[in-house]
Short mmCIF file of C-alpha atoms and ligand atoms in Angstrom, two decimals:
data_model
loop_
_atom_site.label_atom_id
_atom_site.label_comp_id
_atom_site.label_asym_id
_atom_site.label_seq_id
_atom_site.Cartn_x
_atom_site.Cartn_y
_atom_site.Cartn_z
CA UNK A 604 0.38 -9.53 -24.04
CA UNK A 605 3.79 -8.02 -22.65
CA UNK A 606 3.60 -5.95 -19.58
CA UNK A 607 4.29 -2.32 -20.44
CA UNK A 608 7.75 -1.91 -19.09
CA UNK A 609 9.98 -4.56 -17.61
CA UNK A 610 13.64 -4.02 -16.53
CA UNK A 611 16.43 -6.84 -16.46
CA UNK A 612 17.44 -5.76 -13.00
CA UNK A 613 14.02 -6.65 -11.57
CA UNK A 614 13.69 -9.63 -9.39
CA UNK A 615 10.20 -10.94 -10.36
CA UNK A 616 8.95 -13.07 -7.46
CA UNK A 617 5.37 -11.95 -7.06
CA UNK A 618 5.19 -10.22 -10.56
CA UNK A 619 6.55 -12.99 -12.61
CA UNK A 620 3.49 -13.50 -14.65
CA UNK A 621 2.42 -9.91 -15.04
CA UNK A 622 1.28 -9.56 -18.67
CA UNK A 623 0.29 -13.20 -19.11
CA UNK A 624 -3.46 -13.51 -19.04
CA UNK A 625 -3.31 -17.34 -19.24
CA UNK A 626 -1.86 -17.41 -15.59
CA UNK A 627 -5.31 -16.30 -14.28
CA UNK A 628 -6.64 -19.74 -15.14
CA UNK A 629 -6.57 -22.19 -12.28
CA UNK A 630 -5.22 -24.97 -14.48
CA UNK A 631 -2.35 -22.97 -15.60
CA UNK A 632 -1.55 -21.79 -12.21
CA UNK A 633 -1.55 -25.33 -10.89
CA UNK A 634 0.55 -26.53 -13.84
CA UNK A 635 3.16 -23.82 -12.89
CA UNK A 636 3.43 -25.03 -9.22
CA UNK A 637 0.44 -23.15 -7.73
CA UNK A 638 -1.19 -24.29 -4.62
CA UNK A 639 2.00 -26.32 -3.73
CA UNK A 640 2.62 -23.97 -0.89
CA UNK A 641 -0.88 -24.43 0.50
CA UNK A 642 -0.51 -28.18 0.42
CA UNK A 643 2.90 -27.85 2.27
CA UNK A 644 1.45 -25.34 4.84
CA UNK A 645 -1.58 -27.66 5.53
CA UNK A 646 0.96 -30.44 6.36
CA UNK A 647 2.59 -28.22 9.16
CA UNK A 648 1.24 -27.00 12.36
CA UNK A 649 -0.14 -23.40 12.03
CA UNK A 650 2.54 -21.94 14.32
CA UNK A 651 5.22 -23.48 12.17
CA UNK A 652 3.86 -21.52 9.18
CA UNK A 653 3.95 -18.32 11.19
CA UNK A 654 7.47 -19.19 12.27
CA UNK A 655 8.61 -19.37 8.49
CA UNK A 656 7.04 -16.01 7.89
CA UNK A 657 8.79 -14.55 10.85
CA UNK A 658 12.15 -15.99 9.76
CA UNK A 659 11.72 -14.41 6.35
CA UNK A 660 11.51 -11.07 8.02
CA UNK A 661 8.45 -10.13 5.68
CA UNK A 662 7.12 -6.61 6.53
CA UNK A 663 3.62 -5.56 5.77
CA UNK A 664 3.39 -3.96 2.33
CA UNK A 665 0.35 -1.82 3.12
CA UNK A 666 2.42 1.10 4.37
CA UNK A 667 3.54 0.74 7.89
CA UNK A 668 6.04 -2.18 7.43
CA UNK A 669 5.03 -3.99 10.46
CA UNK A 670 6.53 -7.61 10.51
CA UNK A 671 3.87 -10.01 9.20
CA UNK A 672 4.91 -13.19 11.22
CA UNK A 673 4.84 -11.07 14.50
CA UNK A 674 1.42 -9.65 13.61
CA UNK A 675 0.06 -13.27 13.02
CA UNK A 676 1.54 -14.35 16.29
CA UNK A 677 -0.68 -11.91 18.18
CA UNK A 678 -3.80 -13.99 17.39
CA UNK A 679 -5.16 -16.25 20.21
CA UNK A 680 -3.85 -19.76 19.92
CA UNK A 681 -7.05 -21.38 21.03
CA UNK A 682 -9.98 -20.67 18.65
CA UNK A 683 -12.84 -20.49 21.19
CA UNK A 684 -14.31 -17.74 18.97
CA UNK A 685 -14.28 -17.37 15.21
CA UNK A 686 -11.10 -15.85 13.88
CA UNK A 687 -10.97 -13.80 10.62
CA UNK A 688 -8.34 -12.90 8.12
CA UNK A 689 -8.89 -9.64 6.24
CA UNK A 690 -7.27 -8.93 3.00
CA UNK A 691 -6.79 -5.24 2.27
CA UNK A 692 -7.46 -4.73 -1.33
CA UNK A 693 -8.88 -1.27 -1.07
CA UNK A 694 -5.83 0.44 -2.75
CA UNK A 695 -6.64 4.09 -2.82
CA UNK A 696 -3.49 5.81 -1.74
CA UNK A 697 -2.60 8.31 -4.56
CA UNK A 698 0.28 7.09 -6.60
CA UNK A 699 -0.35 3.33 -5.84
CA UNK A 700 -1.36 0.82 -8.41
CA UNK A 701 0.21 -2.43 -7.42
CA UNK A 702 -2.50 -4.46 -5.64
CA UNK A 703 -4.85 -4.14 -8.41
CA UNK A 704 -2.12 -5.47 -10.78
CA UNK A 705 -1.36 -8.40 -8.50
CA UNK A 706 -5.03 -9.37 -8.43
CA UNK A 707 -5.53 -8.72 -12.19
CA UNK A 708 -2.56 -10.94 -13.32
CA UNK A 709 -2.20 -13.44 -10.58
CA UNK A 710 -5.50 -13.95 -8.60
CA UNK A 711 -4.54 -17.26 -7.36
CA UNK A 712 -1.28 -16.34 -5.89
CA UNK A 713 -3.35 -13.92 -3.58
CA UNK A 714 -5.95 -16.65 -2.83
CA UNK A 715 -3.33 -19.07 -1.98
CA UNK A 716 -1.62 -16.44 0.31
CA UNK A 717 -4.95 -15.84 2.02
CA UNK A 718 -5.64 -19.45 2.58
CA UNK A 719 -2.16 -19.93 4.17
CA UNK A 720 -2.42 -16.80 6.26
CA UNK A 721 -5.96 -17.96 7.49
CA UNK A 722 -4.79 -21.41 8.31
CA UNK A 723 -1.72 -19.82 10.29
CA UNK A 724 -3.92 -17.57 12.37
CA UNK A 725 -6.56 -20.37 12.78
CA UNK A 726 -9.26 -18.46 10.84
CA UNK A 727 -12.06 -20.18 9.05
CA UNK A 728 -13.10 -17.17 6.97
CA UNK A 729 -11.27 -14.74 4.69
CA UNK A 730 -12.73 -11.43 3.56
CA UNK A 731 -11.03 -9.88 0.73
CA UNK A 732 -12.11 -6.17 0.84
CA UNK A 733 -11.58 -4.90 -2.78
CA UNK A 734 -11.98 -1.42 -3.90
CA UNK A 735 -15.36 -1.30 -5.76
CA UNK A 736 -14.22 0.87 -8.65
CA UNK A 737 -11.84 -2.02 -9.64
CA UNK A 738 -14.61 -3.58 -11.74
CA UNK A 739 -12.53 -5.88 -13.89
CA UNK A 740 -10.28 -6.91 -10.95
CA UNK A 741 -13.26 -7.84 -8.92
CA UNK A 742 -14.63 -9.95 -11.53
CA UNK A 743 -11.25 -11.71 -12.24
CA UNK A 744 -10.98 -12.24 -8.41
CA UNK A 745 -14.59 -13.65 -7.99
CA UNK A 746 -14.06 -16.06 -10.84
CA UNK A 747 -10.76 -17.24 -9.39
CA UNK A 748 -12.34 -17.78 -5.91
CA UNK A 749 -15.15 -19.78 -7.53
CA UNK A 750 -12.45 -21.99 -9.30
CA UNK A 751 -10.51 -22.48 -6.11
CA UNK A 752 -13.71 -23.71 -4.54
CA UNK A 753 -14.50 -26.00 -7.57
CA UNK A 754 -10.96 -27.64 -7.23
CA UNK A 755 -11.14 -28.13 -3.58
CA UNK A 756 -8.48 -25.54 -2.63
CA UNK A 757 -11.04 -23.51 -0.66
CA UNK A 758 -14.25 -24.36 1.43
CA UNK A 759 -14.66 -27.50 3.47
CA UNK A 760 -12.08 -30.21 3.93
CA UNK A 761 -9.37 -28.49 1.79
CA UNK A 762 -7.33 -31.06 -0.10
CA UNK A 763 -8.85 -33.76 2.18
CA UNK A 764 -7.05 -32.38 5.30
CA UNK A 765 -10.37 -31.58 7.14
CA UNK A 766 -9.43 -27.80 7.26
CA UNK A 767 -12.27 -25.49 6.40
CA UNK A 768 -11.61 -21.95 5.05
CA UNK A 769 -14.14 -19.80 3.25
CA UNK A 770 -13.46 -16.81 1.19
CA UNK A 771 -15.73 -13.85 0.56
CA UNK A 772 -14.90 -11.10 -1.83
CA UNK A 773 -16.39 -7.88 -0.54
CA UNK A 774 -16.58 -4.75 -2.83
CA UNK A 775 -15.91 -1.42 -1.05
CA UNK A 776 -17.79 1.72 -2.37
CA UNK A 777 -14.71 3.78 -2.98
CA UNK A 778 -13.99 5.55 0.27
CA UNK A 779 -10.20 6.12 0.97
CA UNK A 780 -10.80 5.78 4.62
CA UNK A 781 -12.09 2.17 4.38
CA UNK A 782 -8.43 1.14 3.67
CA UNK A 783 -7.57 2.11 7.19
CA UNK A 784 -7.88 -1.29 8.99
CA UNK A 785 -10.51 -0.29 11.62
CA UNK A 786 -12.54 1.67 9.13
CA UNK A 787 -12.41 -1.27 6.86
CA UNK A 788 -13.75 -3.46 9.62
CA UNK A 789 -16.63 -0.98 10.32
CA UNK A 790 -17.51 -0.97 6.62
CA UNK A 791 -17.46 -4.73 6.41
CA UNK A 792 -19.95 -4.85 9.23
CA UNK A 793 -22.34 -2.57 7.31
CA UNK A 794 -21.58 0.55 9.25
CA UNK A 795 -20.05 3.87 8.10
CA UNK A 796 -16.38 3.38 7.24
CA UNK A 797 -15.20 5.15 10.39
CA UNK A 798 -11.95 4.16 12.04
CA UNK A 799 -12.01 3.09 15.72
CA UNK A 800 -9.76 3.98 18.71
CA UNK A 801 -6.99 1.39 19.35
CA UNK A 802 -6.63 -0.43 21.68
CA UNK A 803 -8.38 -2.84 21.57
CA UNK A 804 -6.25 -4.06 18.58
CA UNK A 805 -7.82 -6.22 15.87
CA UNK A 806 -6.13 -9.40 17.09
CA UNK A 807 -8.18 -9.01 20.36
CA UNK A 808 -11.29 -7.39 19.05
CA UNK A 809 -11.54 -7.19 15.27
CA UNK A 810 -14.35 -7.57 12.68
CA UNK A 811 -17.66 -8.62 14.28
CA UNK A 812 -15.88 -8.25 17.64
CA UNK A 813 -13.71 -11.28 16.91
CA UNK A 814 -9.94 -11.72 16.67
CA UNK A 815 -8.86 -10.63 13.32
CA UNK A 816 -5.69 -9.97 11.32
CA UNK A 817 -5.56 -7.60 8.45
CA UNK A 818 -2.97 -7.73 5.76
CA UNK A 819 -2.27 -6.06 2.40
CA UNK A 820 -2.58 -7.74 -0.89
CA UNK A 821 1.06 -7.66 -1.70
CA UNK A 822 1.95 -8.96 1.84
CA UNK A 823 -0.34 -12.04 1.28
CA UNK A 824 0.79 -12.62 -2.34
CA UNK A 825 4.39 -12.93 -0.97
CA UNK A 826 3.36 -15.72 1.55
CA UNK A 827 3.17 -18.75 -0.83
CA UNK A 828 6.70 -18.22 -2.03
CA UNK A 829 8.19 -18.02 1.44
CA UNK A 830 6.20 -21.12 2.57
CA UNK A 831 7.48 -23.05 -0.34
CA UNK A 832 10.99 -21.80 -0.47
CA UNK A 833 11.73 -21.01 3.24
CA UNK A 834 12.30 -17.84 5.15
CA UNK A 835 16.01 -17.81 4.48
CA UNK A 836 15.41 -18.02 0.75
CA UNK A 837 13.54 -14.76 0.87
CA UNK A 838 16.34 -13.04 2.65
CA UNK A 839 18.70 -13.46 -0.25
CA UNK A 840 17.19 -10.19 -1.46
CA UNK A 841 16.96 -6.78 0.46
CA UNK A 842 18.69 -5.66 3.63
CA UNK A 843 18.93 -7.25 7.10
CA UNK A 844 16.01 -5.17 8.50
CA UNK A 845 14.09 -4.85 5.22
CA UNK A 846 14.42 -8.24 3.51
CA UNK A 847 12.98 -9.38 0.26
CA UNK A 848 11.59 -7.77 -2.90
CA UNK A 849 8.93 -5.00 -3.29
CA UNK A 850 6.91 -3.78 -6.02
CA UNK A 851 7.61 -0.10 -6.75
CA UNK A 852 4.78 1.92 -8.56
CA UNK A 853 6.60 4.63 -10.27
CA UNK A 854 4.50 7.57 -11.80
CA UNK A 855 5.08 11.07 -12.80
CA UNK A 856 7.72 12.51 -14.93
CA UNK A 857 9.94 9.62 -15.94
CA UNK A 858 10.13 8.03 -19.37
CA UNK A 859 8.97 4.67 -18.33
CA UNK A 860 6.46 4.66 -15.52
CA UNK A 861 5.02 1.43 -14.17
CA UNK A 862 5.37 -1.40 -11.55
CA UNK A 863 8.92 -2.68 -11.02
CA UNK A 864 9.72 -5.45 -8.49
CA UNK A 865 13.14 -4.85 -7.03
CA UNK A 866 15.15 -5.92 -3.96
CA UNK A 867 14.60 -3.60 -0.97
CA UNK A 868 17.43 -1.17 -0.55
CA UNK A 869 17.61 -0.40 -4.32
CA UNK A 870 18.94 3.23 -4.72
CA UNK A 871 16.10 5.58 -5.60
CA UNK A 872 18.27 7.35 -8.25
CA UNK A 873 18.97 4.24 -10.06
CA UNK A 874 15.26 3.46 -10.13
CA UNK A 875 14.64 6.86 -11.77
CA UNK A 876 17.55 7.10 -14.08
CA UNK A 877 18.17 3.56 -15.24
CA UNK A 878 15.09 1.41 -14.48
CA UNK A 879 12.59 4.11 -15.57
CA UNK A 880 14.66 5.60 -18.34
CA UNK A 881 15.37 8.99 -16.66
CA UNK A 882 13.35 12.10 -16.41
CA UNK A 883 11.22 12.79 -19.52
CA UNK A 884 12.02 15.54 -22.10
CA UNK A 885 15.48 15.92 -20.83
CA UNK A 886 14.19 17.75 -17.81
CA UNK A 887 15.95 17.84 -14.32
CA UNK A 888 14.82 16.00 -11.14
CA UNK A 889 13.12 18.27 -8.79
CA UNK A 890 11.30 16.22 -6.00
CA UNK A 891 10.15 12.75 -5.24
CA UNK A 892 7.47 11.27 -2.92
CA UNK A 893 8.84 7.79 -2.44
CA UNK A 894 6.01 6.13 -0.62
CA UNK A 895 2.65 7.43 -1.77
CA UNK A 896 0.98 10.77 -1.03
CA UNK A 897 0.97 10.32 2.72
CA UNK A 898 4.78 10.58 3.19
CA UNK A 899 6.97 13.59 3.08
CA UNK A 900 8.43 14.63 -0.20
CA UNK A 901 12.27 15.06 -0.69
CA UNK A 902 14.38 17.10 -3.01
CA UNK A 903 16.79 15.88 -5.73
CA UNK A 904 19.74 15.91 -3.41
CA UNK A 905 18.08 13.64 -0.85
CA UNK A 906 16.75 11.47 -3.66
CA UNK A 907 20.40 10.93 -4.78
CA UNK A 908 21.17 9.52 -1.22
CA UNK A 909 18.01 7.52 -0.71
CA UNK A 910 18.05 3.67 -0.49
CA UNK A 911 14.46 2.29 -0.88
CA UNK A 912 13.96 0.42 2.25
CA UNK A 913 12.15 1.19 5.42
CA UNK A 914 15.30 2.45 7.18
CA UNK A 915 16.88 4.10 4.13
CA UNK A 916 13.89 6.30 3.63
CA UNK A 917 13.78 7.51 7.21
CA UNK A 918 17.40 8.43 6.94
CA UNK A 919 16.65 11.11 4.25
CA UNK A 920 13.52 12.22 6.09
CA UNK A 921 10.81 10.41 4.47
CA UNK A 922 9.12 6.90 4.58
CA UNK A 923 8.87 3.96 2.21
CA UNK A 924 5.04 3.69 2.77
CA UNK A 925 3.55 1.56 0.12
CA UNK A 926 6.59 2.34 -2.29
CA UNK A 927 4.60 4.42 -4.68
CA UNK A 928 7.28 6.73 -6.13
CA UNK A 929 5.94 9.93 -7.58
CA UNK A 930 8.64 11.72 -9.51
CA UNK A 931 8.50 15.48 -10.32
CA UNK A 932 10.73 17.36 -12.77
CA UNK A 933 12.03 20.96 -12.42
CA UNK A 934 8.87 22.27 -14.20
CA UNK A 935 6.43 20.74 -11.61
CA UNK A 936 4.36 23.05 -9.56
CA UNK A 937 4.89 21.92 -6.02
CA UNK A 938 2.31 24.07 -4.34
CA UNK A 939 -0.41 23.01 -6.67
CA UNK A 940 0.62 19.29 -6.27
CA UNK A 941 0.43 19.67 -2.44
CA UNK A 942 -2.87 21.53 -2.59
CA UNK A 943 -4.43 18.89 -4.78
CA UNK A 944 -3.30 16.16 -2.34
CA UNK A 945 -4.66 18.14 0.62
CA UNK A 946 -7.94 18.65 -1.20
CA UNK A 947 -8.04 14.75 -1.58
CA UNK A 948 -7.48 14.24 2.08
CA UNK A 949 -9.99 16.92 3.10
CA UNK A 950 -12.63 15.11 0.91
CA UNK A 951 -11.76 11.74 2.35
CA UNK A 952 -11.59 12.67 6.09
CA UNK A 953 -14.33 10.85 7.87
CA UNK A 954 -14.85 13.88 10.11
CA UNK A 955 -14.85 12.11 13.45
CA UNK A 956 -11.69 14.16 14.77
CA UNK A 957 -11.64 18.02 14.97
CA UNK A 958 -8.00 18.28 13.92
CA UNK A 959 -8.33 16.26 10.86
CA UNK A 960 -11.91 17.51 9.89
CA UNK A 961 -11.19 21.16 10.47
CA UNK A 962 -7.46 21.17 9.83
CA UNK A 963 -7.59 19.37 6.43
CA UNK A 964 -10.32 21.98 5.20
CA UNK A 965 -8.36 25.01 6.55
CA UNK A 966 -5.11 23.72 5.22
CA UNK A 967 -6.60 23.35 1.63
CA UNK A 968 -8.16 26.86 1.87
CA UNK A 969 -4.76 28.43 2.86
CA UNK A 970 -2.96 26.62 0.14
CA UNK A 971 -5.59 27.65 -2.45
CA UNK A 972 -5.04 31.30 -1.35
CA UNK A 973 -1.27 31.04 -1.77
CA UNK A 974 -1.80 29.34 -5.06
CA UNK A 975 -3.89 32.18 -6.27
CA UNK A 976 -1.27 34.69 -5.39
CA UNK A 977 -3.21 36.02 -2.32
CA UNK A 978 -1.07 34.48 0.42
CA UNK A 979 1.39 35.98 2.80
CA UNK A 980 4.57 34.73 4.37
CA UNK A 981 2.66 34.36 7.68
CA UNK A 982 0.46 31.81 5.93
CA UNK A 983 3.54 29.54 5.87
CA UNK A 984 3.91 29.75 9.63
CA UNK A 985 0.24 29.16 10.14
CA UNK A 986 0.44 26.03 8.02
CA UNK A 987 3.35 24.70 9.93
CA UNK A 988 1.59 25.34 13.31
CA UNK A 989 -1.65 24.00 12.23
CA UNK A 990 -0.38 20.79 10.74
CA UNK A 991 1.71 20.20 13.81
CA UNK A 992 -1.43 20.11 15.75
CA UNK A 993 -2.74 17.48 13.30
CA UNK A 994 -0.01 14.93 14.27
CA UNK A 995 -0.72 12.31 16.81
CA UNK A 996 -3.93 13.81 17.98
CA UNK A 997 -6.58 11.81 16.06
CA UNK A 998 -8.14 8.34 15.93
CA UNK A 999 -6.27 7.34 12.74
CA UNK A 1000 -3.26 8.63 10.90
CA UNK A 1001 -5.04 10.23 7.97
CA UNK A 1002 -4.56 13.37 9.68
CA UNK A 1003 -0.78 12.84 10.02
CA UNK A 1004 -0.74 12.14 6.32
CA UNK A 1005 -1.84 15.64 5.57
CA UNK A 1006 0.98 17.19 7.74
CA UNK A 1007 3.77 15.27 6.12
CA UNK A 1008 3.60 16.56 2.48
CA UNK A 1009 2.68 20.04 3.70
CA UNK A 1010 5.60 20.47 6.13
CA UNK A 1011 8.03 18.70 3.95
CA UNK A 1012 7.17 20.97 0.99
CA UNK A 1013 7.48 24.11 3.05
CA UNK A 1014 10.76 23.01 4.51
CA UNK A 1015 12.30 21.73 1.26
CA UNK A 1016 10.59 24.13 -1.38
CA UNK A 1017 9.96 27.21 0.56
CA UNK A 1018 11.14 29.30 -2.49
CA UNK A 1019 8.20 27.89 -4.49
CA UNK A 1020 5.68 29.17 -1.92
CA UNK A 1021 7.52 32.54 -1.66
CA UNK A 1022 7.54 32.97 -5.52
CA UNK A 1023 3.82 32.65 -5.62
CA UNK A 1024 3.31 34.85 -2.56
CA UNK A 1025 5.56 37.53 -4.18
CA UNK A 1026 4.21 37.19 -7.58
CA UNK A 1027 0.85 38.33 -6.49
CA UNK A 1028 -2.31 37.31 -8.15
CA UNK A 1029 -0.95 36.00 -11.50
CA UNK A 1030 -1.34 32.24 -10.82
CA UNK A 1031 -4.75 30.67 -10.97
CA UNK A 1032 -5.98 27.55 -8.97
CA UNK A 1033 -7.36 24.84 -11.02
C1 LIG B 2164 -6.11 6.37 5.81
C2 LIG B 2164 -5.47 5.06 5.48
C3 LIG B 2164 -5.68 4.35 4.45
C4 LIG B 2164 -5.15 3.09 4.22
N1 LIG B 2164 -5.33 2.54 3.01
C5 LIG B 2164 -4.81 1.29 2.90
C6 LIG B 2164 -5.13 0.52 1.63
O1 LIG B 2164 -5.71 0.95 0.77
N2 LIG B 2164 -4.49 -0.71 1.59
C7 LIG B 2164 -3.69 -1.26 2.51
O2 LIG B 2164 -3.32 -2.41 2.48
N3 LIG B 2164 -3.45 -0.60 3.68
C8 LIG B 2164 -3.99 0.62 3.87
N4 LIG B 2164 -3.73 1.22 5.10
C9 LIG B 2164 -2.90 0.53 6.07
C10 LIG B 2164 -3.97 -0.40 6.88
O3 LIG B 2164 -4.45 0.34 7.96
C11 LIG B 2164 -3.12 -1.60 7.41
O4 LIG B 2164 -2.11 -1.13 8.10
C12 LIG B 2164 -2.64 -2.53 6.50
O5 LIG B 2164 -3.69 -3.07 5.62
C13 LIG B 2164 -1.99 -3.74 7.12
O6 LIG B 2164 -1.49 -4.65 6.23
P1 LIG B 2164 0.10 -5.13 6.26
O7 LIG B 2164 0.44 -5.31 7.59
O8 LIG B 2164 0.08 -6.25 5.30
O9 LIG B 2164 0.84 -3.88 5.67
C14 LIG B 2164 -4.23 2.57 5.15
C15 LIG B 2164 -4.01 3.33 6.47
C16 LIG B 2164 -4.61 4.57 6.69
C17 LIG B 2164 -4.39 5.29 7.88
S1 LIG B 2165 -8.03 11.13 11.61
FE1 LIG B 2165 -9.44 11.93 10.11
S2 LIG B 2165 -10.05 10.10 8.92
FE2 LIG B 2165 -8.97 9.44 10.74
S3 LIG B 2165 -10.80 8.97 12.16
FE3 LIG B 2165 -10.09 11.14 12.60
S4 LIG B 2165 -11.44 12.31 11.22
FE4 LIG B 2165 -11.56 10.29 10.55
#
């Protein structure tokens, strides 16, 4: 089965076997060089593995872009207490559909990355927290973990080295907030998935009160390639500060939406016009959300100047996030789009913090009023002021994630709001 769309400008490191179901089988994976990186890692000292990841400059692919090797080095060196590696496979950010594909097509690549990561941070247990709605993905992953145990790559005395690392696949129950690292830990412990105040940070007090490291699926899937080929090898792609390749999930009004693995720093406009075949139906580009629904949206002019790496996105007033590129053409209803996103966040807020709980509901209410043609220009000022108070005032950044799309849409597409306000009650909310 071929993967829906591929492009010859792609650099397929972690997505090489997308579309090839044979690759899910452990025998095929091993025949193609799989688990060699684990073997190599186990022959090194744990800190040497971390140093290689540091040298590669790999940055976390879950959204924040924190350097992975540095994160691993925060873990205590003497394991006087149990250590845990948590793999974040909760993937719920609107516009994101990469982690499920990494597991669906290449489950052993992730398992190998998890085992290497666990070894580097001296953890004896990995929890893969996988979104429950990914029914098929969970089944594929569970089977792959079972096979890894059967073949001696997981469990006790891995490959006769005396190292023990267990893996548990845990299914989430479909709450977006359980993707936030401390919410995930609370959920894993059997409590409500409510984020916790930091500090203490997970490397000091994580899941079950023990030192823990949490990484995204894509981050860990990249690890075997770096260990096998070296940090410098990985730096042949990308930029100095954002090295390597990245999966871009492109959705919206392009002719060929899908997952594309490209070097970081790739121009956004080339991604839209060349890799994805341009805007559908001959329409014009209006707006792009480059990093998933939590980041500011940009207009067509900014999109033309945007390079898709952590720094390039900041330069045009947005963020790379998890590189989920949502493209909108000139017929897109920006206000409706933003209102729907805010509805989502209001529904997913865990309710612990007043600015998030109340702010999200009120923001959604005002947007709905504007959408129905019952808004005023003052509402725009209220939205700006209210969302300003939702930034940096809460336990986690879900609250900030509401402010970003609302403020950027008012700044960049004020006329869309004004048109609805002036048009009166002709528009109807869906
Ligand atoms: C509300 C919220 C939801 C999140 N959801 C996810 C998610 O589904 N998957 C993920 O990997 N990271 C998610 N994150 C980021 C995680 O908290 C964490 O930073 C990440 O898993 C760390 O992995 P990395 O260093 O490999 O990027 C979310 C963060 C927030 C604030
Ligand atoms: S910011 Fe929102 S989601 Fe995060 S802890 Fe506070 S109420 Fe919960």
